[in-house]
Short mmCIF file of C-alpha atoms in Angstrom, two decimals:
data_model
loop_
_atom_site.label_atom_id
_atom_site.label_comp_id
_atom_site.label_asym_id
_atom_site.label_seq_id
_atom_site.Cartn_x
_atom_site.Cartn_y
_atom_site.Cartn_z
CA UNK A 1 123.63 111.72 97.46
CA UNK A 2 121.25 110.40 100.04
CA UNK A 3 118.93 107.58 99.15
CA UNK A 4 115.56 108.73 97.82
CA UNK A 5 113.74 106.37 100.12
CA UNK A 6 114.47 103.26 102.18
CA UNK A 7 111.15 101.44 102.11
CA UNK A 8 107.87 101.33 100.21
CA UNK A 9 106.30 99.38 97.44
CA UNK A 10 106.64 100.85 93.96
CA UNK A 11 105.73 99.63 90.54
CA UNK A 12 108.12 97.46 88.60
CA UNK A 13 108.93 100.25 86.20
CA UNK A 14 110.00 102.74 88.86
CA UNK A 15 113.48 103.38 90.02
CA UNK A 16 114.92 101.35 92.87
CA UNK A 17 115.21 102.65 96.40
CA UNK A 18 118.88 103.46 96.00
CA UNK A 19 118.40 105.44 92.77
CA UNK A 20 118.82 109.18 92.69
CA UNK A 21 118.27 109.90 88.98
CA UNK A 22 114.65 109.81 87.84
CA UNK A 23 113.36 109.86 84.29
CA UNK A 24 109.98 111.37 83.51
CA UNK A 25 108.57 107.86 83.08
CA UNK A 26 109.90 106.90 86.54
CA UNK A 27 108.09 109.89 88.02
CA UNK A 28 104.79 108.97 86.36
CA UNK A 29 105.00 105.34 87.49
CA UNK A 30 105.80 106.32 91.06
CA UNK A 31 103.10 108.99 91.23
CA UNK A 32 100.57 106.52 89.85
CA UNK A 33 100.94 104.48 93.04
CA UNK A 34 101.66 107.17 95.63
CA UNK A 35 100.02 110.49 94.73
CA UNK A 36 97.43 111.30 97.41
CA UNK A 37 94.94 113.12 95.18
CA UNK A 38 94.96 110.18 92.79
CA UNK A 39 94.34 107.77 95.64
CA UNK A 40 91.36 109.87 96.74
CA UNK A 41 89.79 109.60 93.30
CA UNK A 42 90.18 105.83 93.51
CA UNK A 43 88.31 105.88 96.83
CA UNK A 44 85.49 107.80 95.16
CA UNK A 45 85.45 105.09 92.49
CA UNK A 46 85.02 102.45 95.19
CA UNK A 47 82.11 104.41 96.69
CA UNK A 48 80.40 104.59 93.31
CA UNK A 49 80.73 100.81 92.91
CA UNK A 50 79.13 100.34 96.33
CA UNK A 51 76.21 102.58 95.30
CA UNK A 52 75.74 100.48 92.16
CA UNK A 53 75.71 97.24 94.14
CA UNK A 54 73.15 98.73 96.52
CA UNK A 55 70.91 99.76 93.62
CA UNK A 56 71.07 96.26 92.13
CA UNK A 57 70.15 94.75 95.49
CA UNK A 58 66.79 96.56 95.39
CA UNK A 59 65.53 93.73 93.16
CA UNK A 60 65.86 91.37 96.10
CA UNK A 61 63.14 91.03 98.75
CA UNK A 62 63.73 92.41 102.23
CA UNK A 63 63.46 90.12 105.24
CA UNK A 64 63.60 90.98 108.91
CA UNK A 65 63.02 89.29 112.23
CA UNK A 66 61.30 91.10 115.09
CA UNK A 67 60.61 90.12 118.68
CA UNK A 68 58.91 91.93 121.56
CA UNK A 69 59.24 91.02 125.22
CA UNK A 70 56.82 92.61 127.68
CA UNK A 71 56.00 92.50 131.38
CA UNK A 72 52.89 94.10 132.89
CA UNK A 73 51.58 94.55 136.43
CA UNK A 74 47.90 94.92 137.42
CA UNK A 75 47.94 95.38 141.23
CA UNK A 76 44.13 95.52 141.67
CA UNK A 77 43.31 92.53 139.47
CA UNK A 78 42.18 89.29 141.06
CA UNK A 79 44.40 86.34 140.40
CA UNK A 80 47.79 86.74 138.73
CA UNK A 81 48.75 90.35 138.92
CA UNK A 82 51.92 90.05 136.80
CA UNK A 83 51.80 88.83 133.20
CA UNK A 84 54.58 88.22 130.71
CA UNK A 85 54.08 88.33 126.94
CA UNK A 86 56.35 87.87 123.95
CA UNK A 87 55.97 87.87 120.19
CA UNK A 88 58.18 86.64 117.36
CA UNK A 89 57.80 87.32 113.68
CA UNK A 90 59.49 87.09 110.26
CA UNK A 91 58.39 89.75 107.79
CA UNK A 92 59.24 89.89 104.11
CA UNK A 93 58.40 92.42 101.40
CA UNK A 94 59.23 92.81 97.72
CA UNK A 95 58.56 95.73 95.46
CA UNK A 96 56.92 94.45 92.29
CA UNK A 97 56.89 97.80 90.50
CA UNK A 98 57.67 101.37 91.51
CA UNK A 99 57.25 103.30 88.30
CA UNK A 100 60.62 102.23 86.86
CA UNK A 101 62.53 103.98 89.62
CA UNK A 102 64.51 100.87 90.52
CA UNK A 103 65.64 100.16 86.95
CA UNK A 104 66.55 103.78 86.26
CA UNK A 105 68.46 104.05 89.54
CA UNK A 106 70.59 101.07 88.52
CA UNK A 107 71.29 102.64 85.11
CA UNK A 108 72.14 105.98 86.71
CA UNK A 109 74.47 104.44 89.29
CA UNK A 110 76.15 102.42 86.57
CA UNK A 111 76.81 105.68 84.72
CA UNK A 112 78.11 107.25 87.94
CA UNK A 113 80.47 104.32 88.36
CA UNK A 114 81.77 104.88 84.83
CA UNK A 115 82.13 108.60 85.54
CA UNK A 116 84.18 107.81 88.67
CA UNK A 117 86.51 105.59 86.65
CA UNK A 118 86.88 108.32 84.03
CA UNK A 119 87.61 110.85 86.78
CA UNK A 120 90.35 108.58 88.11
CA UNK A 121 91.89 108.22 84.65
CA UNK A 122 91.59 111.96 84.06
CA UNK A 123 93.25 112.68 87.41
CA UNK A 124 96.16 110.51 86.30
CA UNK A 125 96.40 112.36 82.99
CA UNK A 126 96.31 115.70 84.78
CA UNK A 127 99.06 114.45 87.05
CA UNK A 128 101.11 113.47 83.99
CA UNK A 129 100.83 116.97 82.50
CA UNK A 130 101.63 118.58 85.85
CA UNK A 131 104.68 116.34 86.14
CA UNK A 132 105.69 117.25 82.59
CA UNK A 133 105.68 120.98 83.29
CA UNK A 134 107.46 120.62 86.63
CA UNK A 135 110.00 118.19 85.16
CA UNK A 136 110.84 120.51 82.23
CA UNK A 137 111.06 123.46 84.61
CA UNK A 138 113.52 121.42 86.64
CA UNK A 139 115.62 120.66 83.56
CA UNK A 140 115.53 124.34 82.60
CA UNK A 141 116.61 125.37 86.11
CA UNK A 142 119.49 122.89 86.05
CA UNK A 143 120.69 124.14 82.67
CA UNK A 144 120.46 127.71 83.98
CA UNK A 145 122.78 126.73 86.81
CA UNK A 146 125.25 125.46 84.23
CA UNK A 147 125.09 128.75 82.33
CA UNK A 148 125.81 130.80 85.45
CA UNK A 149 128.63 128.45 86.43
CA UNK A 150 130.22 129.07 83.01
CA UNK A 151 129.59 132.80 83.37
CA UNK A 152 131.23 132.82 86.81
CA UNK A 153 134.27 130.90 85.54
CA UNK A 154 134.62 133.35 82.66
CA UNK A 155 134.23 136.47 84.82
CA UNK A 156 136.67 135.02 87.36
CA UNK A 157 139.23 134.43 84.63
CA UNK A 158 138.64 137.93 83.27
CA UNK A 159 139.02 139.46 86.74
CA UNK A 160 142.28 137.55 87.28
CA UNK A 161 143.50 138.68 83.85
CA UNK A 162 142.60 142.29 84.64
CA UNK A 163 144.54 142.03 87.90
CA UNK A 164 147.60 140.90 85.97
CA UNK A 165 147.16 143.77 83.51
CA UNK A 166 146.76 146.21 86.42
CA UNK A 167 149.94 144.93 88.03
CA UNK A 168 151.68 145.35 84.65
CA UNK A 169 150.40 148.92 84.40
CA UNK A 170 148.12 148.18 81.44
CA UNK A 171 144.83 148.46 83.36
CA UNK A 172 143.56 150.75 86.09
CA UNK A 173 142.27 149.83 89.52
CA UNK A 174 138.83 150.99 88.35
CA UNK A 175 138.92 148.38 85.58
CA UNK A 176 139.87 145.73 88.08
CA UNK A 177 137.10 146.80 90.49
CA UNK A 178 134.54 146.60 87.68
CA UNK A 179 135.66 143.11 86.75
CA UNK A 180 135.52 141.93 90.36
CA UNK A 181 132.04 143.45 90.64
CA UNK A 182 130.95 141.45 87.60
CA UNK A 183 132.41 138.34 89.19
CA UNK A 184 130.35 138.93 92.34
CA UNK A 185 127.21 139.55 90.27
CA UNK A 186 127.69 136.28 88.44
CA UNK A 187 128.28 134.50 91.74
CA UNK A 188 125.07 136.01 93.14
CA UNK A 189 123.16 134.97 90.02
CA UNK A 190 124.54 131.45 90.40
CA UNK A 191 123.36 131.26 94.01
CA UNK A 192 119.88 132.36 92.93
CA UNK A 193 119.86 129.83 90.10
CA UNK A 194 120.75 127.02 92.49
CA UNK A 195 117.97 128.17 94.83
CA UNK A 196 115.51 128.08 91.94
CA UNK A 197 116.69 124.59 91.05
CA UNK A 198 116.11 123.41 94.63
CA UNK A 199 112.63 124.94 94.56
CA UNK A 200 111.81 123.09 91.34
CA UNK A 201 113.05 119.85 92.87
CA UNK A 202 110.79 120.44 95.87
CA UNK A 203 107.81 120.92 93.52
CA UNK A 204 108.56 117.61 91.84
CA UNK A 205 108.95 115.85 95.19
CA UNK A 206 105.61 117.27 96.29
CA UNK A 207 103.83 115.78 93.28
CA UNK A 208 105.55 112.45 93.95
CA UNK A 209 104.72 112.57 97.68
CA UNK A 210 108.40 112.05 98.54
CA UNK A 211 109.68 112.80 102.04
CA UNK A 212 111.83 115.77 102.93
CA UNK A 213 114.88 113.50 103.22
CA UNK A 214 114.52 112.29 99.62
CA UNK A 215 117.07 113.45 97.08
CA UNK A 216 116.14 113.48 93.41
CA UNK A 217 117.80 114.46 90.17
CA UNK A 218 116.19 114.51 86.70
CA UNK A 219 117.67 112.34 83.98
CA UNK A 220 119.39 114.09 81.10
CA UNK A 221 117.16 114.78 78.09
CA UNK A 222 118.76 115.92 74.84
CA UNK A 223 116.86 117.49 71.97
CA UNK A 224 118.36 118.51 68.65
CA UNK A 225 117.54 121.78 66.94
CA UNK A 226 115.55 119.79 64.38
CA UNK A 227 113.35 118.37 67.16
CA UNK A 228 112.82 121.80 68.70
CA UNK A 229 111.84 123.27 65.33
CA UNK A 230 109.78 120.28 64.17
CA UNK A 231 106.68 121.15 62.15
CA UNK A 232 103.42 121.01 64.08
CA UNK A 233 100.48 118.89 62.86
CA UNK A 234 97.36 120.65 61.51
CA UNK A 235 95.54 122.46 64.31
CA UNK A 236 92.05 121.40 63.21
CA UNK A 237 93.15 117.76 63.23
CA UNK A 238 94.58 118.17 66.73
CA UNK A 239 91.32 119.68 67.93
CA UNK A 240 89.28 116.78 66.55
CA UNK A 241 91.63 114.29 68.19
CA UNK A 242 91.46 116.23 71.46
CA UNK A 243 87.67 115.92 71.42
CA UNK A 244 87.90 112.17 70.89
CA UNK A 245 90.50 111.54 73.60
CA UNK A 246 89.39 114.02 76.28
CA UNK A 247 88.16 112.15 79.36
CA UNK A 248 86.54 115.21 80.91
CA UNK A 249 84.30 115.57 77.87
CA UNK A 250 83.35 111.91 78.00
CA UNK A 251 82.59 112.24 81.71
CA UNK A 252 80.34 115.25 81.04
CA UNK A 253 78.49 113.35 78.32
CA UNK A 254 77.81 110.53 80.79
CA UNK A 255 76.68 113.11 83.35
CA UNK A 256 74.17 114.36 80.77
CA UNK A 257 72.83 110.81 80.36
CA UNK A 258 72.70 110.43 84.15
CA UNK A 259 70.70 113.65 84.44
CA UNK A 260 68.18 112.27 81.94
CA UNK A 261 67.72 109.22 84.16
CA UNK A 262 67.30 111.51 87.18
CA UNK A 263 64.36 113.10 85.36
CA UNK A 264 62.79 109.67 84.82
CA UNK A 265 63.37 108.77 88.47
CA UNK A 266 61.76 112.02 89.62
CA UNK A 267 58.71 111.45 87.37
CA UNK A 268 58.21 107.99 88.84
CA UNK A 269 57.08 109.70 92.04
CA UNK A 270 53.69 110.30 90.38
CA UNK A 271 53.21 106.65 89.36
CA UNK A 272 51.55 103.84 91.37
CA UNK A 273 53.59 101.34 93.37
CA UNK A 274 52.92 97.65 93.85
CA UNK A 275 54.45 95.60 96.66
CA UNK A 276 54.09 92.06 98.00
CA UNK A 277 54.29 91.39 101.72
CA UNK A 278 54.40 88.17 103.69
CA UNK A 279 54.95 87.28 107.31
CA UNK A 280 54.81 84.58 109.91
CA UNK A 281 54.59 85.20 113.65
CA UNK A 282 53.70 83.76 117.00
CA UNK A 283 53.54 84.79 120.63
CA UNK A 284 53.41 83.67 124.23
CA UNK A 285 51.50 84.95 127.26
CA UNK A 286 52.22 83.92 130.85
CA UNK A 287 50.54 82.54 132.71
CA UNK A 288 48.99 80.62 129.86
CA UNK A 289 50.40 77.16 129.60
CA UNK A 290 53.64 75.71 128.35
CA UNK A 291 55.90 78.00 126.33
CA UNK A 292 56.23 75.65 123.36
CA UNK A 293 52.54 74.82 123.22
CA UNK A 294 51.61 78.50 123.36
CA UNK A 295 53.97 79.34 120.51
CA UNK A 296 52.51 76.55 118.39
CA UNK A 297 48.90 77.60 119.00
CA UNK A 298 49.62 81.29 118.31
CA UNK A 299 51.38 80.82 114.95
CA UNK A 300 49.88 83.06 112.26
CA UNK A 301 50.79 83.51 108.60
CA UNK A 302 49.97 86.40 106.29
CA UNK A 303 50.44 87.46 102.68
CA UNK A 304 49.35 90.70 101.05
CA UNK A 305 49.45 92.84 97.96
CA UNK A 306 49.72 96.60 98.38
CA UNK A 307 48.93 99.08 95.63
CA UNK A 308 49.83 102.70 96.43
CA UNK A 309 48.52 105.46 94.16
CA UNK A 310 49.86 108.97 94.88
CA UNK A 311 47.28 111.73 94.67
CA UNK A 312 48.69 114.80 96.41
CA UNK A 313 52.35 114.92 97.47
CA UNK A 314 52.75 118.63 98.29
CA UNK A 315 54.43 119.28 94.92
CA UNK A 316 57.40 117.07 95.78
CA UNK A 317 57.35 115.18 92.47
CA UNK A 318 56.96 118.27 90.31
CA UNK A 319 59.78 120.07 92.12
CA UNK A 320 62.03 117.02 91.83
CA UNK A 321 61.39 116.91 88.06
CA UNK A 322 62.23 120.59 87.68
CA UNK A 323 65.47 120.20 89.63
CA UNK A 324 66.47 117.18 87.51
CA UNK A 325 65.72 119.08 84.28
CA UNK A 326 67.84 122.02 85.45
CA UNK A 327 70.64 119.58 86.28
CA UNK A 328 70.49 118.18 82.74
CA UNK A 329 70.61 121.68 81.23
CA UNK A 330 73.69 122.42 83.36
CA UNK A 331 75.29 119.20 82.14
CA UNK A 332 74.70 120.21 78.52
CA UNK A 333 76.16 123.66 79.17
CA UNK A 334 79.21 122.01 80.78
CA UNK A 335 79.68 120.00 77.57
CA UNK A 336 79.54 123.15 75.45
CA UNK A 337 81.97 124.88 77.83
CA UNK A 338 84.43 121.99 77.65
CA UNK A 339 84.34 122.05 73.85
CA UNK A 340 85.15 125.75 73.93
CA UNK A 341 87.89 125.28 76.53
CA UNK A 342 89.51 122.52 74.50
CA UNK A 343 89.54 124.68 71.39
CA UNK A 344 91.17 127.52 73.33
CA UNK A 345 93.71 125.25 75.02
CA UNK A 346 94.79 123.65 71.75
CA UNK A 347 95.00 127.01 69.98
CA UNK A 348 96.97 128.58 72.85
CA UNK A 349 99.51 125.77 72.80
CA UNK A 350 99.94 126.19 69.04
CA UNK A 351 100.45 129.94 69.45
CA UNK A 352 102.93 129.50 72.33
CA UNK A 353 104.84 126.73 70.58
CA UNK A 354 105.19 128.58 67.28
CA UNK A 355 106.27 131.70 69.15
CA UNK A 356 108.86 129.69 71.11
CA UNK A 357 110.18 128.12 67.90
CA UNK A 358 110.56 131.56 66.34
CA UNK A 359 112.36 132.81 69.44
CA UNK A 360 114.60 129.73 69.35
CA UNK A 361 115.65 130.48 65.77
CA UNK A 362 116.37 134.09 66.67
CA UNK A 363 118.17 133.04 69.87
CA UNK A 364 120.46 130.71 67.90
CA UNK A 365 121.58 133.62 65.74
CA UNK A 366 121.85 135.87 68.76
CA UNK A 367 124.00 133.33 70.60
CA UNK A 368 126.30 132.87 67.62
CA UNK A 369 126.80 136.63 67.39
CA UNK A 370 127.26 136.98 71.17
CA UNK A 371 129.89 134.22 71.25
CA UNK A 372 131.84 135.82 68.43
CA UNK A 373 131.49 139.27 69.98
CA UNK A 374 132.64 138.05 73.40
CA UNK A 375 135.64 136.29 71.91
CA UNK A 376 136.76 139.28 69.85
CA UNK A 377 136.11 141.76 72.67
CA UNK A 378 138.12 139.63 75.11
CA UNK A 379 141.05 139.51 72.67
CA UNK A 380 140.85 143.26 72.09
CA UNK A 381 140.71 143.86 75.85
CA UNK A 382 143.91 141.89 76.29
CA UNK A 383 145.48 144.17 73.65
CA UNK A 384 144.12 147.28 75.36
CA UNK A 385 141.87 148.18 72.44
CA UNK A 386 138.57 148.16 74.39
CA UNK A 387 137.63 149.14 77.91
CA UNK A 388 136.02 147.08 80.67
CA UNK A 389 132.53 148.40 79.95
CA UNK A 390 132.62 146.90 76.47
CA UNK A 391 134.03 143.65 77.83
CA UNK A 392 131.34 143.42 80.51
CA UNK A 393 128.63 144.20 77.96
CA UNK A 394 129.86 141.39 75.74
CA UNK A 395 130.01 139.05 78.72
CA UNK A 396 126.41 139.80 79.80
CA UNK A 397 125.14 139.62 76.24
CA UNK A 398 126.54 136.11 75.96
CA UNK A 399 124.92 135.00 79.22
CA UNK A 400 121.57 136.47 78.20
CA UNK A 401 121.75 134.87 74.76
CA UNK A 402 122.35 131.44 76.27
CA UNK A 403 119.39 131.94 78.59
CA UNK A 404 117.14 133.05 75.76
CA UNK A 405 118.07 129.94 73.79
CA UNK A 406 117.32 127.39 76.50
CA UNK A 407 114.15 129.21 77.54
CA UNK A 408 112.82 129.08 73.98
CA UNK A 409 113.92 125.44 73.70
CA UNK A 410 112.01 124.25 76.74
CA UNK A 411 108.93 126.31 75.89
CA UNK A 412 108.89 124.85 72.39
CA UNK A 413 109.30 121.28 73.63
CA UNK A 414 106.67 121.74 76.33
CA UNK A 415 104.24 122.98 73.70
CA UNK A 416 105.01 120.06 71.40
CA UNK A 417 104.50 117.54 74.19
CA UNK A 418 101.21 119.14 75.23
CA UNK A 419 99.97 119.07 71.64
CA UNK A 420 101.01 115.42 71.52
CA UNK A 421 99.03 114.85 74.72
CA UNK A 422 95.86 116.41 73.32
CA UNK A 423 96.18 114.29 70.18
CA UNK A 424 97.05 110.91 71.71
CA UNK A 425 96.49 111.25 75.49
CA UNK A 426 100.10 110.09 75.91
CA UNK A 427 103.33 111.88 76.79
CA UNK A 428 106.89 110.87 76.03
CA UNK A 429 110.01 113.02 76.28
CA UNK A 430 111.76 111.09 73.53
#
């Protein structure tokens, strides 16, 4: 196989550049460092940290330097008609109190920073579950290819055997044509199965952000019947654990707190503001003596205290409070919705998993019967006791039974792993 990639930095736990077999853990480690959507959430986290730093900096005074250079011409004035003037000043201001807006803004931005970190962690968890489903679909597709390869080998052998019987006068040309038709059908099904497998590999490569030249194969994962049919933990316990480990719910709870601070910030618009100002400046006019002497004589210093009391603000404060209160109500509704969604998700996975386990048990019995039926029918066909229709029916029944078994197996294991995820926020294929 081609190399998966030739350059790039990956985590220590990932496969090497020359590897072509990837475990589920390898996929998670690689995606953690390379998935584009995950990287975007990290950028949003950086932006939130910058907003928090900016809010904290509001406690510091502001300081700026200003200078003005001017030239004027008075053509009808006696004496000097052109004058030059300049001014230089340092101005400082510091907000002593602004109704608590500064403190609440810091608290809100700190919550937003925490929400951004939670969103990053939740994006990683979502990526893990997406990888799980795609990875198991890939394993299922590969096992389906194996089933159709076995079916094609069997139908080929049966077609060759029918040809021998036809040449010996014990089978008709119609029987032989039917067997060759079955062989072609199995070959067509195999081609489709391989196409599906390639599609599933492409889906996995897309999540991993691998190039088109990359070649990837999933590592073998073996599960016993006991693991497939393992008893599920109590559903109410899983729901309680899902509530405690769900990052989306925690993020929504922080958003509710942030909305409460937005209300306080909006209400501060109706409160007085106190600010200190200070400045030092000087200037120069020409003609008017030496530059340095003029600057020295024109130095002025100032300090002031400003108290601003809002009276009418065109309803801006009241409207801002209403919008913030609506935002908090939405946040609380989002929390209720997430609780409901979690309950439905957990219950659906329990229903799907138990159904898959039941189908797996039935499929085991079906496969055992189909194998025995195919074996006996093939022996009877060799003896001329059954016709090709019965042989083909037994052949297709066996293929379908094998498919039903692996489909139920992977559905059951996917459900178990998702239930494990909701309980512990961790996924392992072992």
